[in-house]
Every structure is written in C-alpha cells, then in structure tokens.
Coordinates of C-alpha atoms (C1' of nucleotides) in Angstrom, one line a residue:
Chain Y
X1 CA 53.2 111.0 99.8
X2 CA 56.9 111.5 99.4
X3 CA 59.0 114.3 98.5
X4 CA 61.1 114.7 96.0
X5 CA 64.4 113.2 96.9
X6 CA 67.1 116.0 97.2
X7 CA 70.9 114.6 97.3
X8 CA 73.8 117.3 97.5
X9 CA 77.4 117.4 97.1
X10 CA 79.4 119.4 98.9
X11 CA 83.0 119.8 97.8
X12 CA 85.2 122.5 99.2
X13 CA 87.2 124.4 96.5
X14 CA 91.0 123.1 97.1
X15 CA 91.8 123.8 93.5
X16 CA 92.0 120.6 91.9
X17 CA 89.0 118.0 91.8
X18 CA 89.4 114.8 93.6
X19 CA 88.7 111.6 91.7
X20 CA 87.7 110.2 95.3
X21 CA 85.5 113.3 95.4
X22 CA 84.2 112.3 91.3
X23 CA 83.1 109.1 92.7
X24 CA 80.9 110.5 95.2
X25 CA 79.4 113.3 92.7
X26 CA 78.7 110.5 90.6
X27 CA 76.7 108.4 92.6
X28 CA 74.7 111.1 94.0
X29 CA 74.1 112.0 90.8
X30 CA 72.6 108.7 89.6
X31 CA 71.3 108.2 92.5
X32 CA 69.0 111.5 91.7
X33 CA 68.6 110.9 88.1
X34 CA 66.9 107.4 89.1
X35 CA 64.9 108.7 91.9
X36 CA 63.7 111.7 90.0
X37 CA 65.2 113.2 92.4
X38 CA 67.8 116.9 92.7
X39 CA 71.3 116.8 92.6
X40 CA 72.7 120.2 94.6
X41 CA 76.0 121.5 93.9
X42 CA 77.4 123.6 97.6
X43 CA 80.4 125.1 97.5
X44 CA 81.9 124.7 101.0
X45 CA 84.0 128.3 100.8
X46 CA 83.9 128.9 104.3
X47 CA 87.6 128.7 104.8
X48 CA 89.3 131.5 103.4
X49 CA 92.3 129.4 102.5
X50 CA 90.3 127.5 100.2
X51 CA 88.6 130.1 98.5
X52 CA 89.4 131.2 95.0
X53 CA 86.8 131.8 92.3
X54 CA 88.3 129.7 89.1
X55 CA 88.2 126.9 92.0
X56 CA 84.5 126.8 91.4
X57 CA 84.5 127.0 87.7
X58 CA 87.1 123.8 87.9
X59 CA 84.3 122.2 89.8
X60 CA 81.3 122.8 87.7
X61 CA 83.9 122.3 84.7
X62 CA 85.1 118.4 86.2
X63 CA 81.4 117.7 86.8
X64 CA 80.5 118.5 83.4
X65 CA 83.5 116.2 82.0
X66 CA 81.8 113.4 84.0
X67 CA 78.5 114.4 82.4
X68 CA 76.9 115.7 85.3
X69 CA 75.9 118.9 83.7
X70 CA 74.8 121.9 85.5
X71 CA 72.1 123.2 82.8
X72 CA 70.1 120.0 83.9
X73 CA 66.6 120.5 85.4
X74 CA 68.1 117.9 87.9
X75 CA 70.9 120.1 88.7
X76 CA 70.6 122.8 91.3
X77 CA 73.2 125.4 92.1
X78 CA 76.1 126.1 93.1
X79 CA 75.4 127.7 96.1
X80 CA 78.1 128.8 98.4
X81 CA 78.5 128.5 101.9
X82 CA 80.0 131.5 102.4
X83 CA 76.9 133.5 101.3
X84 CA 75.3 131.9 103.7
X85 CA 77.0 133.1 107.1
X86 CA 74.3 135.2 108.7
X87 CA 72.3 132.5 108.4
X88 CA 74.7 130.2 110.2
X89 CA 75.0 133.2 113.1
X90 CA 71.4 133.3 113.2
X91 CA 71.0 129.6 113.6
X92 CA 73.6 129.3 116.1
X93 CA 72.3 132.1 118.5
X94 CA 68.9 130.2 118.1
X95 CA 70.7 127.2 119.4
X96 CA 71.4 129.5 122.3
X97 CA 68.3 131.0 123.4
X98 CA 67.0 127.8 123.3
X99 CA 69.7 126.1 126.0
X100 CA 70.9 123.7 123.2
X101 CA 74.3 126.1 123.5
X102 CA 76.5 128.1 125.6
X103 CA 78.8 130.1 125.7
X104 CA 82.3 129.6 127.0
X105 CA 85.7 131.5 127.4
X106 CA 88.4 129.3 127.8
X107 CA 91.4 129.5 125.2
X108 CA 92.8 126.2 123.5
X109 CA 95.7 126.2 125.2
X110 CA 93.7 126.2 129.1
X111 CA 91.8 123.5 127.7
X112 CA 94.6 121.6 127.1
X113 CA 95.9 122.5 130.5
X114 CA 92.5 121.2 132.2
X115 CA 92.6 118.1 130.1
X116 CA 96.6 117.7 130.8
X117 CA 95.8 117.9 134.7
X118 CA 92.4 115.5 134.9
X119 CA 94.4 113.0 132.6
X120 CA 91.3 112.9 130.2
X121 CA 91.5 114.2 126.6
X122 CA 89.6 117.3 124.8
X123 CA 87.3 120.0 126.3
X124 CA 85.5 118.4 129.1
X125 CA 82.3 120.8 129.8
X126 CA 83.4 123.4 131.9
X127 CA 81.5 126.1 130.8
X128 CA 78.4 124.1 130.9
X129 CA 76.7 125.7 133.6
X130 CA 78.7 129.0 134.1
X131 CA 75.8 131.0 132.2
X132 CA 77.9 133.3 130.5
X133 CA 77.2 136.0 128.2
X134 CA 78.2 136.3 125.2
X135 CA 81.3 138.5 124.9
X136 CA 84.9 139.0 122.8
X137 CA 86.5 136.1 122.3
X138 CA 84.3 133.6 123.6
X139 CA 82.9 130.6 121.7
X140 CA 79.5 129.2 121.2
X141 CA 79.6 125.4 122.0
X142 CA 76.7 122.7 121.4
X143 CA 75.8 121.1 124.9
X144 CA 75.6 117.6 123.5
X145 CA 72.6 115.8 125.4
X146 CA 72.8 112.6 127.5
X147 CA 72.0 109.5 126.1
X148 CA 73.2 107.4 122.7
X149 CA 72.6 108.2 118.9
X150 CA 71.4 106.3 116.4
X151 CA 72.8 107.3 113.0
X152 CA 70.9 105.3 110.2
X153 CA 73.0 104.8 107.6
X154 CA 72.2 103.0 104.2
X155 CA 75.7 101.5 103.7
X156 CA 76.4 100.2 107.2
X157 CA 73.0 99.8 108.8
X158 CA 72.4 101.5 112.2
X159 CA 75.6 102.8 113.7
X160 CA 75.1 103.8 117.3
X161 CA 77.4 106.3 119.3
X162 CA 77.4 106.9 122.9
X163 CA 76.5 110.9 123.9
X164 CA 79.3 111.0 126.6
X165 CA 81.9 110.0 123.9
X166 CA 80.9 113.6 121.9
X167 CA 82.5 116.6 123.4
X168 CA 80.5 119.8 123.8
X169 CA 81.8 121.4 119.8
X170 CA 82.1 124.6 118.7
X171 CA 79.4 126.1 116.3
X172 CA 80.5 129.8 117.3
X173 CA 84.2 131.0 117.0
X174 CA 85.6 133.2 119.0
X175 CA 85.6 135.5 116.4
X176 CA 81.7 135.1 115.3
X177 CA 82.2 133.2 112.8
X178 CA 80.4 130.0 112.2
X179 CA 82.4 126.4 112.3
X180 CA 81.7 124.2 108.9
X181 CA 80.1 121.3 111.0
X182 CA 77.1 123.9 111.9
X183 CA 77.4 125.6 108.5
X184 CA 77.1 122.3 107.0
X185 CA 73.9 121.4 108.7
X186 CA 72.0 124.7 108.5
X187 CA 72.4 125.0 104.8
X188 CA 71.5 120.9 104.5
X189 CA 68.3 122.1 105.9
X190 CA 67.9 125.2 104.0
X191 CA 68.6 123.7 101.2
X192 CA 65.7 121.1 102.3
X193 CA 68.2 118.1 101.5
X194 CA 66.7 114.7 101.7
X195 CA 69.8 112.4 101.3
X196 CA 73.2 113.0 102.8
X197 CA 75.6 110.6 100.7
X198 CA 79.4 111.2 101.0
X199 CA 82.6 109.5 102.0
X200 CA 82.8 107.3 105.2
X201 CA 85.6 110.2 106.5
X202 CA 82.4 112.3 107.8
X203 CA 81.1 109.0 109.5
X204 CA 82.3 110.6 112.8
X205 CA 80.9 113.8 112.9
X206 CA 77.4 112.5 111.6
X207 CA 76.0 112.1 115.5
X208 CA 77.1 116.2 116.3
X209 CA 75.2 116.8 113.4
X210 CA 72.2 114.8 113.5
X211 CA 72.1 116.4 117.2
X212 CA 72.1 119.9 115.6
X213 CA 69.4 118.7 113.0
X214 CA 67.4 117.4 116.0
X215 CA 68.1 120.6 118.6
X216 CA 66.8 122.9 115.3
X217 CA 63.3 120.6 115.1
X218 CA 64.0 119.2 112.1
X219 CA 64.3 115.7 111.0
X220 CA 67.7 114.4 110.1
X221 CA 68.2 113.4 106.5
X222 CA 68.6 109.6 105.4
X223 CA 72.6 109.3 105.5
X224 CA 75.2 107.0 103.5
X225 CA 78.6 106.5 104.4
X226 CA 80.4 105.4 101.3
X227 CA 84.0 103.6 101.6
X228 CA 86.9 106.0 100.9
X229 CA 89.3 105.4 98.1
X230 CA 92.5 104.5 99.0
X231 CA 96.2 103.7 97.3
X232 CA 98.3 100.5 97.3
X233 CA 99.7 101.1 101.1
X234 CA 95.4 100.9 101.7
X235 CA 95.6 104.7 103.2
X236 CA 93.4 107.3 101.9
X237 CA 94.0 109.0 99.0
X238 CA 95.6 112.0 99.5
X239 CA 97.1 114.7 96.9
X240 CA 100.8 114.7 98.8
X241 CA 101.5 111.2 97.6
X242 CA 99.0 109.8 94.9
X243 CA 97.6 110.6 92.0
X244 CA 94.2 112.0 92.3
X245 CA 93.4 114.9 90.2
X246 CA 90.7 114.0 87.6
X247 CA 92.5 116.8 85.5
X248 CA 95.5 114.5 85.2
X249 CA 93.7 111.9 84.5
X250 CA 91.9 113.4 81.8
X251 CA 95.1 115.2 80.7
X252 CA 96.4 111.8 80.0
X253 CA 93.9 110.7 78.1
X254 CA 91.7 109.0 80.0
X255 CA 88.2 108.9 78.6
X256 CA 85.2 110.5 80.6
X257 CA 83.3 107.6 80.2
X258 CA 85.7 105.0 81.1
X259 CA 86.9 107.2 84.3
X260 CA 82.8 107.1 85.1
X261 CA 82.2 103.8 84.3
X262 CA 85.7 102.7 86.4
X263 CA 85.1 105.1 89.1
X264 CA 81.0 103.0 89.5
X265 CA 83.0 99.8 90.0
X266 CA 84.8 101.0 93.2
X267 CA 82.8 99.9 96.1
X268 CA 80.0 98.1 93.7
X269 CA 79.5 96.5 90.6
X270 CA 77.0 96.4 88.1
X271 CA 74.6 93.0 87.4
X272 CA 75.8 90.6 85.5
X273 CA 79.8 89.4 84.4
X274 CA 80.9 92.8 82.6
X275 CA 81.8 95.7 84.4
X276 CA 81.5 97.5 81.4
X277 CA 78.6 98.9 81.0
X278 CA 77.0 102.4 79.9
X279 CA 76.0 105.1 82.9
X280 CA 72.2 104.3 81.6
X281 CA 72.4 100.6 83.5
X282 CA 74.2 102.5 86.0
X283 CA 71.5 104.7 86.8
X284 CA 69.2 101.6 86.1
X285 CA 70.9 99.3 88.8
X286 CA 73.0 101.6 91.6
X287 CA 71.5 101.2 94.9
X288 CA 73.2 102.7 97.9
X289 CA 72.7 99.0 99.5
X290 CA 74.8 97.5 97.8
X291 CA 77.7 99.0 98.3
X292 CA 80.5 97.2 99.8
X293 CA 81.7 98.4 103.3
X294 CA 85.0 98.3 103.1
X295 CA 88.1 100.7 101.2
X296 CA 89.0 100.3 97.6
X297 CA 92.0 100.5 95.8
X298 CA 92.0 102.9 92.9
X299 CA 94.3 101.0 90.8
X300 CA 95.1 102.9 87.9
X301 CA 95.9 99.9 85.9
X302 CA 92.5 99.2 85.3
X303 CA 91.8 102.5 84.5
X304 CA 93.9 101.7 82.0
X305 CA 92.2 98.8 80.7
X306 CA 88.7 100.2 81.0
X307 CA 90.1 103.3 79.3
X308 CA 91.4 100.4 76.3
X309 CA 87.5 99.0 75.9
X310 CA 86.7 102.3 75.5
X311 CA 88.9 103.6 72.8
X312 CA 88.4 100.4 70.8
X313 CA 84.4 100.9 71.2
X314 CA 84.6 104.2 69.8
X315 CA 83.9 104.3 65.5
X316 CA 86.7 105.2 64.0
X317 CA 85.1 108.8 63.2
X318 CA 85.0 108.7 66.7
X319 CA 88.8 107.7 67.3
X320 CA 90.0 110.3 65.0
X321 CA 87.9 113.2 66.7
X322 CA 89.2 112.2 70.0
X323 CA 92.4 112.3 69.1
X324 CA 92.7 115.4 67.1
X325 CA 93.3 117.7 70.5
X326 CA 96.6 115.6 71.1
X327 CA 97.6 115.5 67.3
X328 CA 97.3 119.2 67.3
X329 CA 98.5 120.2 70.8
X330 CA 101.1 122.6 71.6
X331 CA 103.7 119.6 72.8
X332 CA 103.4 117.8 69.9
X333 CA 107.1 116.8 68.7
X334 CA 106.9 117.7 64.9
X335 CA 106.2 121.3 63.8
X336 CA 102.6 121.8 64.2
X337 CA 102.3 122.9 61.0
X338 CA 103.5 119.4 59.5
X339 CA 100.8 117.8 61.0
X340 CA 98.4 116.0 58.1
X341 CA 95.0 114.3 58.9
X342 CA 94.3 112.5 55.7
X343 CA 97.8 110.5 56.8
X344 CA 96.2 110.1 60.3
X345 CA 92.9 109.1 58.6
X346 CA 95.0 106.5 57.0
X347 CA 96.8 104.7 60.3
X348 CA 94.4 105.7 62.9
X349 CA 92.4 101.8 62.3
X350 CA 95.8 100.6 63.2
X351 CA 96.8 103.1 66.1
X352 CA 93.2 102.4 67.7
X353 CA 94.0 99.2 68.9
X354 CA 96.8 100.0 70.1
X355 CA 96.8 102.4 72.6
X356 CA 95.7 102.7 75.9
X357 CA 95.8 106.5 77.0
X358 CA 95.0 109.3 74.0
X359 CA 98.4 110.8 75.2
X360 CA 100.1 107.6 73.8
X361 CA 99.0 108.5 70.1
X362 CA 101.5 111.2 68.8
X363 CA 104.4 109.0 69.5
X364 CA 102.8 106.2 67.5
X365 CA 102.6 108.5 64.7
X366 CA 105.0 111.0 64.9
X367 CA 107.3 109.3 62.1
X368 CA 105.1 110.8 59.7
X369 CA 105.4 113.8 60.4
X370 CA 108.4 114.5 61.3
X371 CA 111.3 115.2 58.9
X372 CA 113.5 112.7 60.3
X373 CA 112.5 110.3 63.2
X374 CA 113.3 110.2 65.9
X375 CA 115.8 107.3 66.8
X376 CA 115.8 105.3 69.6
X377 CA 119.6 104.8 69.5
X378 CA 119.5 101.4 71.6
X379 CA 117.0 99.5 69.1
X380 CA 119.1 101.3 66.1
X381 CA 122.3 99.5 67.7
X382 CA 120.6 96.1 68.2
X383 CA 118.8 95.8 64.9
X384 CA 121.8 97.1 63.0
X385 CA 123.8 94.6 64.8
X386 CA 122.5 92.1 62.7
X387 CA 124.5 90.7 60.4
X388 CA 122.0 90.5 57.5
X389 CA 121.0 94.7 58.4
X390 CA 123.3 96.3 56.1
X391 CA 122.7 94.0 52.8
X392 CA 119.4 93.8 53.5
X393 CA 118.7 97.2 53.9
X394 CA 120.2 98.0 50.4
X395 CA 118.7 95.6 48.7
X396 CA 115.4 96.7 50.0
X397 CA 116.7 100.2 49.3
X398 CA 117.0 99.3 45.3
X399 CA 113.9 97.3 45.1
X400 CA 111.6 100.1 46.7
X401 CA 112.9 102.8 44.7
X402 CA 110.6 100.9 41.6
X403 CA 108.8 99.1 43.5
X404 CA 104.5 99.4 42.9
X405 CA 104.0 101.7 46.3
X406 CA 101.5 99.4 48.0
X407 CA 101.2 97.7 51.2
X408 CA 100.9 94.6 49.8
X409 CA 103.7 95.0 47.2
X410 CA 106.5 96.2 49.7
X411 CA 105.3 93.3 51.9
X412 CA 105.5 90.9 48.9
X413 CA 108.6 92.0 48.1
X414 CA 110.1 91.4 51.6
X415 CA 108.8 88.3 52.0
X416 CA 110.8 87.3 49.4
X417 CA 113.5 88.2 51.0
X418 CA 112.9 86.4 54.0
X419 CA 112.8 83.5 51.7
X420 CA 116.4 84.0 49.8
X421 CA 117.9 85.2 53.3
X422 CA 116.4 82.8 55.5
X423 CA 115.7 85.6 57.9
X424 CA 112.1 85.4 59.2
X425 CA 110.2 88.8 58.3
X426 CA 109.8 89.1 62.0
X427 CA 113.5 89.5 62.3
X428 CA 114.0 91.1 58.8
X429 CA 111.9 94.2 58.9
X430 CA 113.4 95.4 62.3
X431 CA 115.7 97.3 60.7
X432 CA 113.5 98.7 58.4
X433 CA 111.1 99.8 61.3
X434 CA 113.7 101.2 62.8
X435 CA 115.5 103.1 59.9
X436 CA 112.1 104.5 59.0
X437 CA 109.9 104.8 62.4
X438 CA 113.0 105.5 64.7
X439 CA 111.3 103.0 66.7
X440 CA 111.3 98.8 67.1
X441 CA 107.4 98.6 68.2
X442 CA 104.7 100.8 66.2
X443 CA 101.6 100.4 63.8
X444 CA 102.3 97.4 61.2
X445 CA 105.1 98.6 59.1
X446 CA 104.1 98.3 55.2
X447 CA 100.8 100.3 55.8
X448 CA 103.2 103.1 57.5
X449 CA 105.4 102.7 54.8
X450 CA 102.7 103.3 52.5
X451 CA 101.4 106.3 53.8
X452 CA 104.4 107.6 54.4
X453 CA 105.7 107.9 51.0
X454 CA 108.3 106.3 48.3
X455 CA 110.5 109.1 48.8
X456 CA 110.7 109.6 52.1
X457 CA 110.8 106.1 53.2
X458 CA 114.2 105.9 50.7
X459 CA 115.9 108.9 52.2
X460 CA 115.3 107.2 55.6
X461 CA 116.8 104.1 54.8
X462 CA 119.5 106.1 52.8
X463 CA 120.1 107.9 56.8
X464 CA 120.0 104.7 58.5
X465 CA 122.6 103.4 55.8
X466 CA 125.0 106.2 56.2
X467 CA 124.9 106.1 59.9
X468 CA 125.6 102.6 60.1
X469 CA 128.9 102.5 59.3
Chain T
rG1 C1' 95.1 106.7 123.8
rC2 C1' 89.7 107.2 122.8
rU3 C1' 85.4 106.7 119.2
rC4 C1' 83.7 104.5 115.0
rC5 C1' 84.1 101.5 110.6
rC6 C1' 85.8 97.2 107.9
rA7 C1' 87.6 91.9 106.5
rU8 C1' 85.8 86.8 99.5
rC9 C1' 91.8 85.4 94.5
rG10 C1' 97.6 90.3 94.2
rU11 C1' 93.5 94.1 93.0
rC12 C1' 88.1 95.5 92.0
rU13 C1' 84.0 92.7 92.9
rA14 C1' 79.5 88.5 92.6
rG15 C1' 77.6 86.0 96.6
rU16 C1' 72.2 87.9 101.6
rG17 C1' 71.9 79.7 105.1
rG18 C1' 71.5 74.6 100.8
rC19 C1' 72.1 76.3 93.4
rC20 C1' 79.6 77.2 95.9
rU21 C1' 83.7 71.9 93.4
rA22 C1' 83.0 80.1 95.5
rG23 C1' 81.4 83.2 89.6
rG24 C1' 83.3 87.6 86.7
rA25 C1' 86.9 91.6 85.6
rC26 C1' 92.1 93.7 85.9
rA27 C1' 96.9 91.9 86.5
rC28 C1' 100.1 87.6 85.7
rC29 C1' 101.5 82.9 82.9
rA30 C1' 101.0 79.6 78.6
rC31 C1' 99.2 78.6 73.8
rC32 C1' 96.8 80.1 69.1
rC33 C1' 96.7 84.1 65.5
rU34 C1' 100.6 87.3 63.6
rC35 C1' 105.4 91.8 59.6
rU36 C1' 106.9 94.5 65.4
rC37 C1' 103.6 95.8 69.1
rA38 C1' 98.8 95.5 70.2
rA39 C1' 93.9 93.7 69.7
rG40 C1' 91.3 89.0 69.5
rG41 C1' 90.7 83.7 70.9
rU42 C1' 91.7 79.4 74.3
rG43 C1' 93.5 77.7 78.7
rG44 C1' 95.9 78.3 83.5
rC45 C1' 97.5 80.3 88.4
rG46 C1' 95.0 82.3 92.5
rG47 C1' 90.6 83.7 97.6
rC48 C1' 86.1 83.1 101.9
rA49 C1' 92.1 86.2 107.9
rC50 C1' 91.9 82.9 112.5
rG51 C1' 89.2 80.5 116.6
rG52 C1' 84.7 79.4 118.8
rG53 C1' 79.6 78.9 118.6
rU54 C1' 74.1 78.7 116.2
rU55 C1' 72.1 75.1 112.4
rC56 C1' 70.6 68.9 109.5
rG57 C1' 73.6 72.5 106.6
rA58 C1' 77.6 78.7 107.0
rA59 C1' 81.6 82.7 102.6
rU60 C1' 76.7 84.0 104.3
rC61 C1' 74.0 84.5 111.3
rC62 C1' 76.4 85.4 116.6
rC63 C1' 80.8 86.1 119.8
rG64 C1' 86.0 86.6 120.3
rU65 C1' 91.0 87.2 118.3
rU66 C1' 94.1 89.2 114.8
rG67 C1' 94.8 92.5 111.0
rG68 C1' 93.5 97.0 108.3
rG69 C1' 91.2 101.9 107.9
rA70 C1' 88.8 106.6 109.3
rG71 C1' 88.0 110.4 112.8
rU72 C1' 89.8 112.7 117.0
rG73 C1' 91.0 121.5 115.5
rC74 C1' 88.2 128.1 117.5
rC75 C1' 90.0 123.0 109.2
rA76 C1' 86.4 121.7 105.6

RNA sequence: GCUCCCAUCGUCUAGUGGCCUAGGACACCACCCUCUCAAGGUGGCGGCACGGGUUCGAAUCCCGUUGGGAGUGCCA
C-alpha cells in the first residue's frame, strides 16, 4: 500500500520570486497533481534578513499567477519555518542524548587557526570526544558517521559520497538557534514529505541530511536534483546580473501560460514535435526521469516566441481582455481619459498578430488616442525626403477630405496614385503613416485611417504639411 | 584546493545498442504572400567535445582527457 505522495516547496522569502524558483514550484506541482499526490508550500523564514510578511503574500501571489492555487485540496500551507524553532531545538538536543551530536566550543576564527596549521581545510573534529556540556556560546555539531552515502536521486541515478569528505556541521548555533540544514529536515519530516524535488544547488548538502533523516529513525524521502537555470555566460542565474523576477516578466507582458509552458521546456520536453502544449499534457507526460542532467539557458527570446503563440491563440475577446490593464494603466502616453475601446475593438485583430509582449500594445495604438502623434523625427525626415512626399501628401490631402471614409476607398484611391506617380504604395503611404501614426511600422494603414477619423487624419496630414517646409 | 554534477545544431530539446543519411522548436538566412511591420507558407544553414575500449553494430555502454557547472558559513 502506498502513501499518498507529498512533494514540498521550500522557497525562502527574498522579496521577489525567482523564475528558476517558478520552474521548480511548477514541477512539483504537476508532479503532485498527476500522482494525486500534495503539494506543500514552506516558508523558509528562518533568517531574519529574509523575513518580511508581504514577502509571503508575493509568493502565494506568483504561485497563483502560475496557476498553482493555494485554495486547492492539493495545496497545503504555507507553513513557516520559523514557527517551527522549538521543534528544531528539540530535535537537535535529541540528536544529542542520543550520541549522534556534540557539543563544541571553538570560535570560527580558532577553527581556521587549527585548519591553517594542519594544512587541511574546514572544522576537523576536535570536539569529537571532549564530552562537553552544553554551555554559552557553544555549538551543537552532527558527528557525521564513518562509511559512504548513497543518495538516490531520480534525475542522476545513485550518487555516492564518501563520510570522511563531510565535516562534523552545525545543527545548534552558538546562540541556540537552529541552522536551516537541520530545520529543513525536521520539518521535511513533520511535514511527512514523501518527495524532495529542488534545484541541483542542494545536491551537496543532500548526504548531511539524509544522515540527519537516518540518525532521527526515519527514512529519507525519494530525492530529485533538477538542473539549475543559468544565463548566456552558462552561470547560475542570479538577481545581481540577470533577469529573473517572474514579476518582471509578467510586468512585461508575458503570459502565465506561456511563462508555464516555456518554463516545462527547460530541462525536458513534452512528446511529440511541439513544445507547445497545454499544462493538462504537462501533467499527463512530466516524469522526473526524464529530465535532462545538465544546465539550461533561459533564453528569453523564446519566451518571447512562446509568449507570440500564445497571444495569437487567444480569441479575440480574449485579446482585448488581456490587454485592457495596459490600455488603461497609469503609464499610458495619451490622457487616460482619451482612451476608447470600441476604436481598440476595431484594430485589436490587426495589433494581435503583431505583438510579442502585452506591454508592446499602447505604442501600436497610441495614434488614436493621442491628439497629435507622436513623431519619430528620423522616419519624418526620411520619408519626407522623398521627392514625391509633399505633392503627394496634398493631393491625398484633397482627395480624402470627400473621399467615401472606408478602408477600401482610401486604399483605392491611393493606389491610384501609385499608378499616375509610379511610386509603389509600399513607398507611397510612408509618408502618410508617418504624418498620421508618427510612426514608419504599425497596424495596416487604411484600417487605422478608418478608425481614426476623416477629420483627424486631415489635420494630421495638414501638421505634417506645415512642418515640412 | 577539495567534494559532487554535467557534456546532441548558436540555444532548448528528441534520441535509452540497429528504425540516425541524428528528428523538432527558438534564433538566423532565402523565397512566396503583402499598403509598412508582423503573422502565415516553403526551403536552407547548423550538432553527437576528444581519445581509447566493449560489440557484428555505439549519439546511446565502459574508461580516460578536455571543457563547463554547482557546493564548499555559527546563510537559506
């Protein structure tokens, strides 16, 4: 009969979320859903430095956005380490009584004295067999048994350390208070967790613990070692030099699902040729197994393109709804209360393909609600360099102030033009764009045009005329 | 330094001894489509780090080399 399969995740509250943290969240998470299992939510607090309370509710928040949602029956917690400390104590003076630890008094800076004179490195023992008391100042440290351990790990197979290699470690400080590696591993326990699954980083310490899990007569949990993310120099992700808060990324634009579905593809892929795929086959398919061994490269240009498949999937209701946040934000560049749906209703089709990150949409549109655009002065001086800008310009000018105010009919129109001036309408309507978007690239012109408005697409080019000469 | 991990196109991956002339995706390039830009379509470039074994046969197994990475706190 087997239990019910218990995976946790343990971030500690640094005050942003980690998108190399999101991936290992995630696949805990599926892992449980598929298993039927319980995903745990600890809050490693134990370090005062770290611990501020809307920390945790950016955690729970950030999972949420990834859809791992706290009021599941799946979901357990948060639990914090912190509350936990007499616990921890209780365990650790356990660990004494029963000879698995002792206590010893030497300062950091004798220990570094010892190891300086014997030419070896780290604490090397010395207390072992003093049988001290316990007293002020003095630490409680494991006394790490002879022999090798085994450390069975999904990812990477069996993974064996040798005893003499691990130092006797602190579980006790000299102040009382308990060291994360024992806190870790007494509320694993408590918490009765089945699977360990985190980032390759804690690789190391995984013998000290599975010693501690041992030394407290327990058995040690199944473990997984998953590859860390890393940037283009191939180091770790770190929040000094890359980007890798999910908030930015979300910030941005980037869709929850796409971030899920990119972050999945990092260190494994889903059957078949497309990576693309909803988290329901991701639940269906992920196995721990499978996933490769060695560092990947969060490249954020294929966020990008994920995030693109995504956008373009959406219904166009969809689109619109997604955007509305960024149409309406504070930031926006035209006054907010300018801002007009039914026009965005009108374009959006055309912005939708067209855009990458959400955060890219208010530029695309912002020539409609702005009184005057805003001009991008080096594609006015190009396209008005031309020499057929100026006649053309006023001739469109006099046609569109009668003009039928359709897309098809201003397009008509200028395609005439294009014949009569032997200007291709690829060339022709720059100017125009740019008289009336500000811009040289955009959504196709005569549709803008259209929504836009007779009048105000004449007083643009009127501007554009006037400034011209 | 020591301990441990890792090694398939530039990147993310498929591949678990014969289906591999190594597949897909991102990026890149070309062409088609086209009112700009996209999107879409078609095609292209490009890889098993190296050296030894084992085997009838190795990207796949073993050993070594080289190259990367992580850890090494009275941090978590």
């Amino acid at each position: 009969m087997s239990q019910t399969p218990r995976y946790r995740f343990a971030p500690s509250p640094t005050g942003f979320f980690h998108v190399g943290g999101a991936r290992t969240a995630l696949y805990n998470w599926a892992l449980a859903q598929r298993e039927g299992g319980v995903f745990v939510l600890r809050i490693e607090d134990t370090d005062e430095s770290r611990n501020s309370p809307e920390w945790t509710s950016g955690i729970i928040d950030a999972l949420a956005w990834l859809g791992i949602d706290s009021t599941s029956p799946q979901f357990e917690g948060p639990y914090f380490q912190s509350q936990n400390a007499s616990l921890h104590i209780a365990a650790a003076h356990r660990l004494y009584e029963s000879g698995h630890a002792y206590w010893c008094d030497l300062t950091p800076e004798q220990i570094q004295e010892r190891a300086k004179a014997s030419g070896k490195q780290g604490y090397d023992g010395y207390s072992r067999d003093r049988g001290l008391e316990p007293g002020a100042g003095r630490v409680l440290r494991f006394r790490v048994p002879e022999g090798t351990t085994v450390i069975r790990d999904l990812v990477r197979g069996d993974v064996e350390f040798e005893n003499s290699s691990i130092e006797d470690f602190v579980l006790l400080r000299g102040n009382g208070s308990p060291m994360f590696l024992l806190a870790n591993v007494i509320d694993d326990i408590e918490m009765r967790i089945t699977n360990v699954v985190r980032a390759e980083e804690h690789l190391p310490n995984t013998p000290k613990q599975q010693m501690l899990w041992h030394s407290l007569g327990h058995e040690p949990p199944v473990w997984a070692h998953v590859p860390v993310l890393v940037n283009e120099q191939r180091k770790k992700l770190s929040k000094r030099r890359d980007k890798v808060a999910l908030e930015q990324y979300k910030d941005e634009g980037i869709l929850a699902e796409a971030m899920v579905n990119y972050l999945m593809t990092l260190g494994w892929a889903p059957h078949g040729d497309t990576e693309i795929v909803p988290w329901s086959t991701i639940v269906e398919q992920f196995r721990l197994e499978d996933v490769n061994h060695s560092p990947a490269f969060f490249d954020v240009k294929k966020l990008h393109a994920f995030n693109g498949e995504y956008i373009r999937a959406l219904s166009i209701a969809d689109f619109i709804a997604t955007c509305r946040p960024w149409l309406t934000a504070e930031d926006v560049p035209w006054n907010a209360d300018r801002y007009n749906e039914d026009a965005f209703i009108k374009v959006a089709e055309l912005v939708q393909t067209r855009v990458v990150t959400l955060s890219e949409v208010p530029a695309m549109v912002d020539f409609l609600f702005l009184d005057t655009p805003i001009i991008d002065e080096q594609a006015f001086a190009k396209t008005f360099a031309a020499e057929f800008a100026v006649p053309f310009l006023e001739r469109c000018r006099a046609a569109y102030a009668s003009i039928d105010w359709t897309h098809d009919a201003l397009k008509l129109h200028l395609d005439a033009l294009s014949e009569e001036l032997v200007v291709k309408l690829g060339k022709l309507q720059a100017p125009l764009r740019v008289a009336v978007t500000g811009r040289t690239v955009g959504p196709p012109l005569f549709e803008s045009l259209e929504v836009l408005g007779r009048e105000r697409t004449l007083r643009r080019i009127n501007d554009a005329l006037s400034r011209s000469v």
